């Protein structure tokens, strides 16, 4: 029996353990992929640090791309209708659901189906074992949307598509960014950088990026941010005043939260103009409690929305956005560090302390 290595998450805050798992043939509706790159998403770090529930032992990682090694019966096309073959490089939806659910059939929210499962969120002990990114192989199970990658996209550009980038398509759509809008983005990690680029591409006249990490403020300018503000260097009220000064005549049309810090919400509300939109995308942990003056929502006609994950069409839009804007914005620079599978602990440490933007794991099949 062939086997494949995976870095197993045994318990929160303990070192990953390299283990071998059996590689069985792909069953009907399944695809077996050799992983070529996985990136560490902030939610992987939250899971690793025990701040959100995730089964142990498991294989983390859901921003994954790979090369098709084997296709089960019944699969011959990707979600766009293009032919799929062994040897194709593919991305796929971070979640899968094989069944019927009111949320998909009636409400067009397949990402919220009851019983939806996600890559990087399963027990490694049960078949097919390999359902996460930090491994040499991954099985794509029925109910997943698979998308073929064009050859011109580098692995660095392609890997974050199926979580971070597709989520930001969903978030910027929910923010209803119009031609000429002023948009504020709270948090300039991968989500915020893509958010800035998408806000520009959607017609924003002015994009203001907020963060406390100097390197992120600098790089945001390359992704469409017209202004950046170091929120660590200014008092909260001064940040609000500066945003309102930049967004004439009366504040931002849209504010997007992708920093994962609930305390920024009262400040974000004060940056909005009357009738503005506030979209929350980063608060993926439970207990993100915060006190707001709800009277502001009423008097200032604020629309507030939460967005979690994305519709399959957003994955196609994410790919096409990156493909057609890769000369305008240096997306490949976001994945700024690479690690071998055996060095996953070091990669998590760097990603956790934010000394890298997006850490990538590149399994070496010859190791
Ligand atoms: Zn993610």
PDB file of N, CA, C and O and ligand atoms in Angstrom, residues 39-44 52 62-63 94 118 121 162-164 167 191 309 358, ligand 1:
ATOM      1  N   UNK A  39      -1.169  27.308   1.990  1.00  0.00           N
ATOM      2  CA  UNK A  39      -0.781  28.492   2.758  1.00  0.00           C
ATOM      3  C   UNK A  39      -1.489  28.482   4.112  1.00  0.00           C
ATOM      4  O   UNK A  39      -2.551  27.883   4.264  1.00  0.00           O
ATOM      5  N   UNK A  40      -0.853  29.131   5.079  1.00  0.00           N
ATOM      6  CA  UNK A  40      -1.413  29.157   6.433  1.00  0.00           C
ATOM      7  C   UNK A  40      -2.366  30.338   6.543  1.00  0.00           C
ATOM      8  O   UNK A  40      -1.954  31.497   6.450  1.00  0.00           O
ATOM      9  N   UNK A  41      -3.635  30.022   6.723  1.00  0.00           N
ATOM     10  CA  UNK A  41      -4.677  31.042   6.878  1.00  0.00           C
ATOM     11  C   UNK A  41      -4.750  31.402   8.361  1.00  0.00           C
ATOM     12  O   UNK A  41      -4.417  30.596   9.229  1.00  0.00           O
ATOM     13  N   UNK A  42      -5.208  32.609   8.634  1.00  0.00           N
ATOM     14  CA  UNK A  42      -5.335  33.031  10.037  1.00  0.00           C
ATOM     15  C   UNK A  42      -6.217  32.044  10.822  1.00  0.00           C
ATOM     16  O   UNK A  42      -5.989  31.791  11.994  1.00  0.00           O
ATOM     17  N   UNK A  43      -7.209  31.463  10.175  1.00  0.00           N
ATOM     18  CA  UNK A  43      -8.099  30.549  10.907  1.00  0.00           C
ATOM     19  C   UNK A  43      -7.376  29.240  11.261  1.00  0.00           C
ATOM     20  O   UNK A  43      -7.724  28.585  12.238  1.00  0.00           O
ATOM     21  N   UNK A  44      -6.360  28.847  10.486  1.00  0.00           N
ATOM     22  CA  UNK A  44      -5.531  27.704  10.896  1.00  0.00           C
ATOM     23  C   UNK A  44      -4.825  28.027  12.213  1.00  0.00           C
ATOM     24  O   UNK A  44      -4.681  27.169  13.088  1.00  0.00           O
ATOM     25  N   UNK A  52     -10.625  28.091  18.480  1.00  0.00           N
ATOM     26  CA  UNK A  52     -11.876  27.643  17.882  1.00  0.00           C
ATOM     27  C   UNK A  52     -11.807  26.138  17.774  1.00  0.00           C
ATOM     28  O   UNK A  52     -10.732  25.565  17.632  1.00  0.00           O
ATOM     29  N   UNK A  62      -6.449  24.608   4.560  1.00  0.00           N
ATOM     30  CA  UNK A  62      -7.558  24.553   3.600  1.00  0.00           C
ATOM     31  C   UNK A  62      -7.302  25.429   2.380  1.00  0.00           C
ATOM     32  O   UNK A  62      -8.035  25.368   1.416  1.00  0.00           O
ATOM     33  N   UNK A  63      -6.251  26.267   2.426  1.00  0.00           N
ATOM     34  CA  UNK A  63      -5.848  26.990   1.208  1.00  0.00           C
ATOM     35  C   UNK A  63      -4.827  26.094   0.512  1.00  0.00           C
ATOM     36  O   UNK A  63      -3.646  26.079   0.856  1.00  0.00           O
ATOM     37  N   UNK A  94     -13.130  25.489  -0.323  1.00  0.00           N
ATOM     38  CA  UNK A  94     -12.628  25.059   0.983  1.00  0.00           C
ATOM     39  C   UNK A  94     -13.665  24.227   1.736  1.00  0.00           C
ATOM     40  O   UNK A  94     -13.345  23.577   2.714  1.00  0.00           O
ATOM     41  N   UNK A 118     -15.487  21.038   5.909  1.00  0.00           N
ATOM     42  CA  UNK A 118     -14.416  21.861   5.356  1.00  0.00           C
ATOM     43  C   UNK A 118     -13.105  21.101   5.366  1.00  0.00           C
ATOM     44  O   UNK A 118     -12.848  20.328   6.297  1.00  0.00           O
ATOM     45  N   UNK A 121     -10.514  20.344   8.581  1.00  0.00           N
ATOM     46  CA  UNK A 121     -11.368  20.331   9.772  1.00  0.00           C
ATOM     47  C   UNK A 121     -11.888  18.937  10.089  1.00  0.00           C
ATOM     48  O   UNK A 121     -12.989  18.787  10.618  1.00  0.00           O
ATOM     49  N   UNK A 162      -8.797  30.009  -2.801  1.00  0.00           N
ATOM     50  CA  UNK A 162      -9.999  29.286  -2.366  1.00  0.00           C
ATOM     51  C   UNK A 162     -10.420  29.599  -0.936  1.00  0.00           C
ATOM     52  O   UNK A 162     -11.397  29.047  -0.454  1.00  0.00           O
ATOM     53  N   UNK A 163      -9.668  30.458  -0.230  1.00  0.00           N
ATOM     54  CA  UNK A 163     -10.191  30.930   1.065  1.00  0.00           C
ATOM     55  C   UNK A 163     -10.135  32.443   1.066  1.00  0.00           C
ATOM     56  O   UNK A 163     -11.129  33.120   0.859  1.00  0.00           O
ATOM     57  N   UNK A 164      -8.940  33.007   1.284  1.00  0.00           N
ATOM     58  CA  UNK A 164      -8.807  34.449   1.442  1.00  0.00           C
ATOM     59  C   UNK A 164      -9.370  35.256   0.289  1.00  0.00           C
ATOM     60  O   UNK A 164     -10.162  36.186   0.501  1.00  0.00           O
ATOM     61  N   UNK A 167     -13.198  34.772  -0.318  1.00  0.00           N
ATOM     62  CA  UNK A 167     -13.932  35.420   0.779  1.00  0.00           C
ATOM     63  C   UNK A 167     -13.987  36.933   0.563  1.00  0.00           C
ATOM     64  O   UNK A 167     -15.012  37.571   0.808  1.00  0.00           O
ATOM     65  N   UNK A 191      -6.350  39.313   3.552  1.00  0.00           N
ATOM     66  CA  UNK A 191      -7.712  39.724   3.233  1.00  0.00           C
ATOM     67  C   UNK A 191      -7.786  41.223   2.947  1.00  0.00           C
ATOM     68  O   UNK A 191      -8.413  41.652   1.985  1.00  0.00           O
ATOM     69  N   UNK A 309     -17.208  32.832   4.713  1.00  0.00           N
ATOM     70  CA  UNK A 309     -17.030  31.981   3.526  1.00  0.00           C
ATOM     71  C   UNK A 309     -17.681  32.628   2.286  1.00  0.00           C
ATOM     72  O   UNK A 309     -17.948  33.817   2.294  1.00  0.00           O
ATOM     73  N   UNK A 358       1.981  35.777   4.259  1.00  0.00           N
ATOM     74  CA  UNK A 358       1.335  34.477   4.082  1.00  0.00           C
ATOM     75  C   UNK A 358       2.428  33.428   3.930  1.00  0.00           C
ATOM     76  O   UNK A 358       3.209  33.482   2.981  1.00  0.00           O
TER      77      UNK A 358
HETATM   78 ZN1  LIG B   1      -8.996  30.342   5.587  1.00  0.00          ZN
END
